[in-house]
Short mmCIF file of C-alpha atoms and ligand atoms in Angstrom, two decimals:
data_model
loop_
_atom_site.label_atom_id
_atom_site.label_comp_id
_atom_site.label_asym_id
_atom_site.label_seq_id
_atom_site.Cartn_x
_atom_site.Cartn_y
_atom_site.Cartn_z
CA MET B 1200 11.13 32.44 20.14
CA ARG B 1201 9.71 30.36 16.49
CA ILE B 1202 11.08 27.75 15.11
CA ILE B 1203 10.72 25.86 12.26
CA VAL B 1204 12.07 23.18 10.78
CA GLN B 1205 12.31 22.67 6.65
CA LYS B 1206 14.33 19.86 5.62
CA PHE B 1207 15.36 19.89 1.74
CA GLY B 1208 15.75 16.31 -0.39
CA GLY B 1209 17.97 14.68 -2.52
CA THR B 1210 16.95 16.32 -5.75
CA SER B 1211 16.31 19.53 -3.94
CA VAL B 1212 19.77 20.23 -3.39
CA ALA B 1213 20.47 18.14 -7.16
CA SER B 1214 21.96 21.62 -8.75
CA PRO B 1215 22.57 25.38 -9.32
CA GLU B 1216 19.54 26.14 -9.91
CA LYS B 1217 17.90 24.49 -7.16
CA ARG B 1218 19.57 25.00 -4.10
CA ALA B 1219 19.18 29.06 -5.56
CA MET B 1220 15.10 27.71 -5.11
CA VAL B 1221 16.23 26.07 -1.85
CA LEU B 1222 17.74 29.33 -0.62
CA GLY B 1223 13.62 31.32 -1.72
CA LYS B 1224 12.09 29.31 1.13
CA ILE B 1225 14.55 29.50 3.79
CA GLU B 1226 14.24 33.03 3.62
CA LYS B 1227 10.65 33.08 3.47
CA ALA B 1228 10.03 31.35 6.41
CA ARG B 1229 12.68 33.81 8.21
CA GLU B 1230 10.73 36.91 6.76
CA GLN B 1231 7.36 35.55 7.83
CA GLY B 1232 9.54 36.09 11.73
CA PHE B 1233 10.89 32.36 11.90
CA TYR B 1234 14.33 31.33 12.79
CA PRO B 1235 14.58 27.94 10.74
CA VAL B 1236 17.22 25.10 10.93
CA VAL B 1237 17.30 22.90 7.31
CA VAL B 1238 17.25 19.26 7.27
CA VAL B 1239 19.66 18.42 3.92
CA SER B 1240 19.74 14.93 2.16
CA ALA B 1241 22.86 13.98 0.21
CA MET B 1242 22.03 15.34 -3.29
CA GLY B 1243 20.70 13.79 -5.93
CA ARG B 1244 20.09 10.03 -6.41
CA LYS B 1245 21.54 6.71 -7.67
CA GLY B 1246 23.77 6.88 -10.61
CA GLU B 1247 25.07 11.04 -9.43
CA PRO B 1248 28.24 11.49 -8.21
CA TYR B 1249 27.59 12.35 -4.72
CA ALA B 1250 24.77 10.42 -4.10
CA THR B 1251 24.33 8.47 -1.35
CA ASP B 1252 24.04 4.52 -3.32
CA THR B 1253 27.39 6.58 -5.66
CA LEU B 1254 29.66 6.51 -2.49
CA LEU B 1255 28.04 2.74 -1.98
CA GLY B 1256 29.00 1.72 -5.02
CA LEU B 1257 32.54 2.69 -4.80
CA THR B 1258 33.29 1.09 -1.49
CA LYS B 1259 30.86 -2.24 -2.51
CA SER B 1260 32.67 -2.46 -6.17
CA VAL B 1261 36.17 -3.06 -3.92
CA TYR B 1262 34.46 -5.16 -0.53
CA LYS B 1263 30.89 -6.24 -1.10
CA ASN B 1264 30.90 -7.45 2.59
CA ILE B 1265 32.54 -4.12 4.33
CA ALA B 1266 32.02 -3.85 7.70
CA VAL B 1267 28.54 -1.80 8.70
CA ARG B 1268 30.49 0.70 11.21
CA GLU B 1269 32.53 1.63 7.55
CA LEU B 1270 29.92 1.74 5.13
CA ASP B 1271 28.46 4.61 8.18
CA GLN B 1272 31.73 6.55 7.33
CA ILE B 1273 30.94 6.90 3.58
CA MET B 1274 27.89 7.43 3.74
CA TYR B 1275 27.89 10.43 5.55
CA CYS B 1276 30.23 11.64 3.45
CA GLY B 1277 27.10 12.27 0.97
CA GLU B 1278 25.47 14.73 3.73
CA ILE B 1279 28.64 16.78 4.79
CA ILE B 1280 29.45 17.77 0.93
CA SER B 1281 25.68 18.04 0.70
CA ALA B 1282 25.77 20.77 3.86
CA VAL B 1283 28.67 22.10 3.23
CA VAL B 1284 27.24 23.27 -0.50
CA MET B 1285 23.58 24.57 0.65
CA THR B 1286 25.92 26.79 3.68
CA ALA B 1287 28.26 28.47 1.25
CA THR B 1288 24.68 29.30 -0.62
CA LEU B 1289 23.41 30.91 2.33
CA GLN B 1290 26.81 32.67 3.71
CA ASN B 1291 26.86 33.59 -0.35
CA ALA B 1292 23.61 35.34 -0.04
CA GLY B 1293 24.77 37.40 3.44
CA LEU B 1294 23.01 34.66 6.09
CA GLU B 1295 25.06 32.75 8.46
CA ALA B 1296 24.62 29.69 8.14
CA VAL B 1297 26.31 27.35 9.78
CA MET B 1298 27.09 23.21 8.79
CA LEU B 1299 26.49 20.48 12.01
CA THR B 1300 26.83 17.28 11.24
CA GLY B 1301 23.86 15.65 13.14
CA GLY B 1302 25.89 14.32 16.24
CA GLN B 1303 27.22 18.46 16.08
CA ALA B 1304 23.60 18.22 15.86
CA GLY B 1305 22.73 16.94 18.97
CA ILE B 1306 22.06 14.19 17.82
CA ILE B 1307 22.32 10.48 20.14
CA THR B 1308 21.98 7.37 18.51
CA ASP B 1309 22.20 3.85 19.73
CA ASP B 1310 25.08 2.04 17.75
CA ASN B 1311 23.31 -0.42 14.73
CA PHE B 1312 24.72 0.60 12.35
CA THR B 1313 23.21 2.01 8.78
CA SER B 1314 19.66 1.99 10.87
CA ALA B 1315 20.53 3.72 14.23
CA ARG B 1316 18.02 4.96 16.61
CA ILE B 1317 17.99 8.01 18.23
CA LEU B 1318 18.08 8.22 21.74
CA LYS B 1319 18.20 11.59 22.25
CA VAL B 1320 18.36 15.01 21.26
CA ASP B 1321 20.02 17.49 22.88
CA PRO B 1322 19.28 21.03 21.14
CA THR B 1323 21.96 23.11 23.56
CA ARG B 1324 23.46 23.98 20.60
CA LEU B 1325 20.81 24.57 17.83
CA ILE B 1326 19.55 27.05 20.25
CA THR B 1327 22.65 29.26 21.09
CA LEU B 1328 22.54 29.69 16.92
CA LEU B 1329 19.50 30.35 16.69
CA LYS B 1330 19.90 32.72 18.78
CA MET B 1331 22.36 34.31 17.29
CA ARG B 1332 19.71 34.66 14.35
CA LYS B 1333 22.52 32.29 12.50
CA VAL B 1334 20.90 30.01 10.37
CA PRO B 1335 21.86 25.60 11.28
CA ILE B 1336 22.55 22.86 7.69
CA VAL B 1337 21.76 20.05 9.99
CA CYS B 1338 23.54 16.77 7.51
CA GLY B 1339 19.65 14.94 7.64
CA PHE B 1340 20.37 10.63 8.08
CA GLN B 1341 23.03 10.94 10.36
CA GLY B 1342 23.81 10.28 14.27
CA MET B 1343 26.50 9.57 16.95
CA THR B 1344 26.69 7.14 19.43
CA ALA B 1345 27.84 8.50 23.28
CA ASP B 1346 30.80 7.71 22.53
CA GLY B 1347 31.66 9.57 19.74
CA GLU B 1348 30.85 6.68 17.01
CA PHE B 1349 28.94 7.49 13.67
CA THR B 1350 26.05 6.43 12.50
CA THR B 1351 23.26 6.74 9.94
CA LEU B 1352 19.29 6.55 10.24
CA GLY B 1353 18.64 3.62 7.57
CA ARG B 1354 16.98 5.43 3.81
CA GLY B 1355 14.92 8.14 4.45
CA GLY B 1356 16.36 8.98 7.59
CA SER B 1357 16.88 12.44 7.10
CA ASP B 1358 12.60 13.28 7.67
CA THR B 1359 13.36 11.35 10.43
CA THR B 1360 16.06 14.29 11.72
CA ALA B 1361 13.58 16.88 10.56
CA SER B 1362 10.84 15.75 12.89
CA ALA B 1363 13.45 14.35 16.11
CA LEU B 1364 15.02 18.17 15.77
CA GLY B 1365 11.62 19.93 15.65
CA ALA B 1366 10.42 17.32 18.42
CA ALA B 1367 13.33 18.53 20.65
CA LEU B 1368 13.20 22.25 19.79
CA ASN B 1369 9.60 22.61 20.04
CA ALA B 1370 9.24 23.76 17.20
CA GLU B 1371 5.97 25.13 15.54
CA LEU B 1372 6.32 23.39 12.18
CA VAL B 1373 8.76 20.94 10.15
CA GLU B 1374 8.42 21.53 6.62
CA ILE B 1375 9.34 18.37 4.21
CA TYR B 1376 10.49 19.43 0.76
CA THR B 1377 11.18 17.02 -2.44
CA ASP B 1378 10.53 16.79 -5.49
CA VAL B 1379 5.82 16.05 -6.33
CA ASP B 1380 4.02 18.60 -3.91
CA GLY B 1381 2.55 16.73 -1.37
CA ILE B 1382 1.34 12.83 -0.09
CA MET B 1383 -0.75 11.41 -3.17
CA THR B 1384 -3.40 9.36 -3.70
CA ALA B 1385 -1.04 6.93 -5.39
CA ASP B 1386 2.59 7.44 -6.47
CA PRO B 1387 2.10 9.40 -9.25
CA ARG B 1388 5.02 7.30 -11.11
CA ILE B 1389 2.88 5.27 -11.53
CA VAL B 1390 -0.77 6.96 -11.22
CA ASN B 1391 -1.06 9.96 -13.90
CA ASN B 1392 -3.92 11.47 -12.63
CA ALA B 1393 -2.67 10.47 -8.85
CA LYS B 1394 -4.31 13.53 -6.22
CA ILE B 1395 -2.91 15.47 -3.00
CA LEU B 1396 -3.46 15.28 -0.60
CA ASP B 1397 -4.27 18.49 1.25
CA CYS B 1398 -4.20 17.32 4.81
CA ILE B 1399 -4.22 13.78 5.91
CA SER B 1400 -3.83 12.58 9.80
CA TYR B 1401 -0.46 11.09 11.75
CA GLY B 1402 -1.81 7.65 11.51
CA GLU B 1403 -2.95 6.88 8.22
CA VAL B 1404 -0.21 8.61 7.18
CA CYS B 1405 2.57 6.43 9.07
CA GLN B 1406 -0.46 3.45 6.99
CA LEU B 1407 0.50 4.59 3.74
CA ALA B 1408 4.44 5.24 4.34
CA HIS B 1409 4.28 2.02 6.55
CA GLN B 1410 2.76 -0.05 3.43
CA GLY B 1411 4.64 1.10 1.00
CA ALA B 1412 4.74 5.30 0.08
CA LYS B 1413 8.34 6.21 0.50
CA VAL B 1414 7.05 9.60 0.36
CA ILE B 1415 7.36 10.22 3.57
CA HIS B 1416 9.84 7.66 7.02
CA PRO B 1417 7.02 6.38 8.61
CA ARG B 1418 9.73 7.17 11.75
CA ALA B 1419 9.25 10.52 11.39
CA VAL B 1420 6.01 10.95 11.78
CA GLU B 1421 5.49 8.86 15.18
CA ILE B 1422 7.88 11.47 16.42
CA ALA B 1423 5.74 14.47 15.19
CA MET B 1424 2.80 12.99 16.67
CA GLN B 1425 4.20 11.87 19.49
CA LYS B 1426 5.02 15.69 20.11
CA ASN B 1427 2.25 16.80 18.29
CA ILE B 1428 3.72 18.98 15.71
CA PRO B 1429 2.17 19.56 12.66
CA LEU B 1430 4.15 18.24 9.19
CA VAL B 1431 3.67 19.40 6.27
CA VAL B 1432 5.04 17.80 2.97
CA LYS B 1433 5.28 20.15 -0.42
CA SER B 1434 7.53 21.45 -3.09
CA THR B 1435 10.94 23.28 -3.61
CA PHE B 1436 10.08 24.26 -6.63
CA SER B 1437 6.33 25.66 -6.29
CA ASP B 1438 4.60 27.67 -4.17
CA THR B 1439 1.68 25.31 -3.44
CA PRO B 1440 1.00 24.37 0.26
CA GLY B 1441 1.29 20.43 -0.41
CA THR B 1442 -0.11 18.19 2.31
CA LEU B 1443 -0.67 19.20 6.40
CA ILE B 1444 -0.18 16.19 8.46
CA THR B 1445 -1.79 17.13 11.68
CA ASN B 1446 -3.77 15.01 14.19
CA ILE B 1447 -6.89 17.38 13.66
CA ALA B 1448 -9.69 15.69 12.05
CA LYS B 1449 -10.96 18.34 9.29
CA GLU B 1450 -12.03 18.48 5.82
CA ASP B 1451 -10.29 18.12 1.95
CA THR B 1452 -11.13 20.04 -0.51
CA ARG B 1453 -13.89 16.89 -1.95
CA GLY B 1454 -15.53 18.41 2.08
CA ASN B 1455 -14.58 14.58 3.29
CA ALA B 1456 -14.10 14.07 7.47
CA VAL B 1457 -10.62 13.18 6.75
CA ALA B 1458 -11.01 10.31 9.43
CA ASP B 1459 -14.14 9.04 7.69
CA ARG B 1460 -12.46 8.39 4.24
CA VAL B 1461 -12.57 5.12 3.30
CA ALA B 1462 -10.41 4.51 0.74
CA THR B 1463 -7.34 7.54 1.14
CA GLY B 1464 -4.65 5.96 -1.02
CA VAL B 1465 -2.83 3.37 -2.90
CA THR B 1466 0.33 1.97 -2.24
CA TYR B 1467 2.79 -1.10 -3.40
CA VAL B 1468 6.29 -2.81 -1.99
CA ASN B 1469 7.40 -4.16 -4.70
CA GLY B 1470 10.80 -7.16 -3.87
CA LEU B 1471 8.72 -9.58 -1.86
CA ALA B 1472 8.64 -13.07 -1.95
CA GLN B 1473 6.04 -15.69 -0.23
CA ILE B 1474 7.57 -18.51 1.89
CA LYS B 1475 4.71 -21.02 2.26
CA ILE B 1476 4.93 -24.54 4.87
CA GLU B 1477 2.76 -27.08 4.56
CA ILE B 1478 2.60 -28.89 7.90
CA VAL B 1479 0.73 -31.87 9.70
CA THR B 1480 -2.41 -30.47 11.02
CA ASP B 1481 -1.82 -31.80 14.41
CA GLN B 1482 1.54 -30.44 14.81
CA SER B 1483 0.88 -26.52 13.75
CA TYR B 1484 0.64 -24.64 16.50
CA ASN B 1485 3.86 -26.30 17.97
CA ALA B 1486 5.26 -25.65 14.03
CA SER B 1487 4.51 -21.44 14.13
CA SER B 1488 6.46 -21.11 16.78
CA LYS B 1489 8.94 -22.70 16.08
CA VAL B 1490 9.28 -21.40 12.42
CA PHE B 1491 8.55 -17.69 13.54
CA ARG B 1492 10.97 -18.16 16.56
CA ALA B 1493 13.89 -18.60 13.73
CA MET B 1494 12.91 -15.76 12.05
CA ALA B 1495 13.19 -13.87 14.92
CA ASP B 1496 16.10 -15.13 15.78
CA ALA B 1497 17.66 -15.11 12.41
CA GLY B 1498 16.61 -11.24 12.42
CA ILE B 1499 14.52 -11.59 9.07
CA SER B 1500 11.13 -9.46 9.56
CA VAL B 1501 7.70 -10.62 7.97
CA ASP B 1502 5.11 -9.74 6.34
CA LEU B 1503 1.75 -10.76 5.33
CA ILE B 1504 1.41 -13.44 7.72
CA ASN B 1505 -1.76 -16.42 7.35
CA VAL B 1506 -1.17 -19.39 9.85
CA HIS B 1507 -3.83 -21.85 8.63
CA PRO B 1508 -4.72 -25.14 10.54
CA GLY B 1509 -1.74 -27.34 8.08
CA GLN B 1510 -0.52 -24.19 6.05
CA ILE B 1511 2.08 -21.32 7.41
CA MET B 1512 2.24 -18.33 4.67
CA PHE B 1513 4.04 -15.25 4.43
CA THR B 1514 6.26 -12.66 2.80
CA VAL B 1515 10.08 -11.60 3.33
CA SER B 1516 11.22 -9.98 1.88
CA GLU B 1517 13.86 -11.13 -1.74
CA GLU B 1518 17.14 -10.48 -0.55
CA ILE B 1519 16.99 -13.00 2.62
CA ALA B 1520 14.05 -15.69 0.66
CA GLU B 1521 16.93 -17.84 0.74
CA LYS B 1522 17.97 -17.19 3.87
CA ALA B 1523 14.25 -17.78 5.86
CA GLY B 1524 13.75 -21.20 2.85
CA THR B 1525 17.14 -22.65 4.98
CA ARG B 1526 16.40 -21.72 8.96
CA ILE B 1527 12.91 -23.83 8.01
CA GLN B 1528 14.62 -26.17 6.65
CA ASP B 1529 17.56 -27.33 9.55
CA LEU B 1530 13.66 -27.13 11.28
CA GLY B 1531 13.08 -29.79 8.98
CA TYR B 1532 9.81 -28.00 7.21
CA LYS B 1533 9.57 -27.67 3.88
CA ALA B 1534 9.05 -24.73 2.46
CA GLY B 1535 8.26 -23.14 -1.30
CA ILE B 1536 9.58 -19.82 -1.31
CA LEU B 1537 7.79 -17.79 -3.94
CA TYR B 1538 9.91 -14.92 -5.95
CA ASN B 1539 8.95 -11.50 -7.79
CA CYS B 1540 5.71 -10.77 -4.85
CA ALA B 1541 4.96 -7.53 -4.45
CA LYS B 1542 2.46 -6.28 -2.47
CA VAL B 1543 -0.77 -3.50 -2.90
CA SER B 1544 -3.09 -2.14 -0.30
CA VAL B 1545 -6.00 0.61 0.06
CA VAL B 1546 -5.51 2.38 3.60
CA GLY B 1547 -7.90 4.95 4.62
CA GLY B 1548 -8.43 6.15 8.34
CA GLY B 1549 -12.78 5.37 7.98
CA MET B 1550 -12.43 1.69 6.02
CA ARG B 1551 -13.36 0.03 9.61
CA GLU B 1552 -16.82 -1.78 10.49
CA VAL B 1553 -17.77 -0.13 6.16
CA PRO B 1554 -19.34 -3.25 4.37
CA GLY B 1555 -18.16 -4.19 1.30
CA VAL B 1556 -14.90 -2.67 1.12
CA MET B 1557 -12.99 -5.85 0.50
CA ALA B 1558 -15.86 -7.32 -1.66
CA THR B 1559 -14.96 -3.54 -3.92
CA PHE B 1560 -10.95 -4.79 -3.69
CA VAL B 1561 -11.39 -8.34 -4.71
CA GLU B 1562 -14.06 -6.91 -7.84
CA ALA B 1563 -11.18 -3.76 -8.71
CA LEU B 1564 -8.33 -6.94 -9.09
CA SER B 1565 -10.78 -9.10 -10.71
CA ALA B 1566 -11.67 -6.76 -13.38
CA ASN B 1567 -8.12 -7.21 -14.34
CA ASN B 1568 -7.39 -10.61 -14.05
CA ILE B 1569 -4.87 -10.32 -11.48
CA THR B 1570 -4.28 -12.80 -9.23
CA ILE B 1571 -4.54 -12.87 -5.04
CA LEU B 1572 -2.31 -14.70 -3.56
CA GLN B 1573 -2.44 -13.44 -0.06
CA THR B 1574 -4.76 -11.24 1.29
CA VAL B 1575 -4.77 -9.30 4.81
CA ASP B 1576 -6.06 -6.78 6.39
CA SER B 1577 -5.85 -4.84 9.32
CA HIS B 1578 -8.87 -1.76 11.05
CA THR B 1579 -6.90 1.34 8.51
CA SER B 1580 -5.55 -0.67 5.06
CA ILE B 1581 -6.54 -3.67 2.63
CA SER B 1582 -3.23 -5.78 1.53
CA VAL B 1583 -3.44 -7.98 -1.20
CA LEU B 1584 -0.06 -10.45 -2.57
CA ILE B 1585 0.55 -10.71 -6.35
CA HIS B 1586 3.47 -11.05 -8.64
CA LYS B 1587 5.21 -8.10 -9.37
CA GLU B 1588 4.21 -7.45 -12.99
CA ASP B 1589 0.65 -7.04 -12.25
CA VAL B 1590 1.45 -3.76 -9.72
CA GLU B 1591 1.14 -1.44 -12.07
CA ASP B 1592 -2.53 -2.44 -13.00
CA ALA B 1593 -2.97 -3.59 -10.15
CA VAL B 1594 -2.87 0.33 -8.93
CA THR B 1595 -4.17 1.59 -11.38
CA ALA B 1596 -7.36 -0.27 -10.57
CA LEU B 1597 -8.21 0.10 -7.06
CA HIS B 1598 -7.16 3.80 -7.07
CA ALA B 1599 -10.50 4.21 -10.22
CA LYS B 1600 -12.85 1.75 -8.00
CA PHE B 1601 -11.78 3.19 -4.78
CA GLY B 1602 -12.63 6.53 -6.44
CA LEU B 1603 -9.19 8.76 -5.87
CA ASP B 1604 -9.04 9.58 -10.01
CA SER B 1605 -11.77 12.46 -9.01
P1 LIG I 919 13.55 12.95 -1.50
O1 LIG I 919 14.25 12.08 -1.93
O2 LIG I 919 12.81 14.57 -1.42
O3 LIG I 919 13.92 12.52 -0.02
P2 LIG I 919 11.64 11.03 -1.83
O4 LIG I 919 11.68 10.65 -2.98
O5 LIG I 919 11.99 10.20 -0.13
O6 LIG I 919 12.26 12.14 -2.10
O7 LIG I 919 10.11 11.15 -1.72
C1 LIG I 919 9.36 11.88 -2.53
C2 LIG I 919 9.13 10.81 -3.99
O8 LIG I 919 7.30 9.41 -3.43
C3 LIG I 919 8.29 11.06 -4.56
O9 LIG I 919 9.58 11.75 -6.45
C4 LIG I 919 6.82 9.82 -5.10
O10 LIG I 919 8.44 9.32 -7.11
C5 LIG I 919 7.48 9.15 -3.94
N1 LIG I 919 6.13 8.33 -3.67
C6 LIG I 919 5.56 7.55 -3.62
N2 LIG I 919 4.18 7.31 -2.74
C7 LIG I 919 4.28 8.40 -3.31
C8 LIG I 919 2.40 9.27 -2.67
N3 LIG I 919 1.47 8.70 -2.20
N4 LIG I 919 3.01 10.49 -2.49
C9 LIG I 919 3.96 11.24 -2.71
N5 LIG I 919 4.51 10.81 -2.93
C10 LIG I 919 5.37 9.52 -3.52
MG1 LIG I 920 12.99 10.64 0.95
#
């Protein structure tokens, strides 16, 4: 049985015309001999009636601190509505479609409400449906604990659902359908001449996603990578081939071996705060261990960490900066907090050991009078912290400087 998982994001299922295009993609897969398993997200984006954010707003306007268990119950509704409407669309076209919640599709998670982790997937029910030539329409973003509690997988979780089902079913391919033609060299909302990447490695796309490219969830990539299942990111609204994500180090259309690309893409993350702590030099070893332990105990995740004798710097997301500052004060240190920061990164699987990458990066920013607050690099990425108002200029400048415009 040639199984394909086809995931359709929120904008792909938002109107009858768009759902007709989704139907077309499912029918085409069947014509090609595939047995599709369909995963859908909630319909539309913020402001639209059945979008996840709208449902959240409904509840949070009543009580801002509603318990996370109940938040998951209301967030469950978005995908249920979407999946039922999509099932009706298929049934209307004469296909035998069956709607399943995440739990009904066999996705078992831990009980970490609002960002649950998949523990295992039991594909028995899906396989039974496929053998009967039925089309399962699975609610993305959802799971169920072993004792039957509804859970959700966090933002972008429908991608994870698709990969997890693909892995459990040993699918030939997982397709992530969205509103852009594939993974691009930068967010097309910022760089209008961003280019589609025709192929990319799991590692690079994980880096892009972790560094802010919201086009696919990094967890989805990790799950597919473990079982070496190819992922394709493509548009619901066109017939272009999209971006193939695999392990294979082949060449892209510009003749560059994927593994050798110095720069694959430019990404950004907004909403960060920089925390700076001055320490008396001879206490610094002890101080950093106390500070990072306190952050961990408070469940605060930290990024862009620079530890020097006399100074500790890192970033946290803006909403929890105040809480982080308080914890540091409780330790007896003084923390300066700089709000309205953003992280901009260049990612490239072939960046390692290429001299001059940092110089190129810094030149691009200084030519545009952009202040660098902090830097951090790895084998496959360079990131800087800058002021939020510089993000668009920085992304555009780096995109051009690293040759991604052409
Ligand atoms: P969906 O609802 O289909 O899951 P998302 O909004 O999660 O869609 O992801 C698609 C969006 O990701 C695009 O509309 C695009 O603006 C944004 N995006 C950010 N970075 C990139 C990138 N590097 N390549 C493509 N799209 C990107
Ligand atoms: Mg998404």
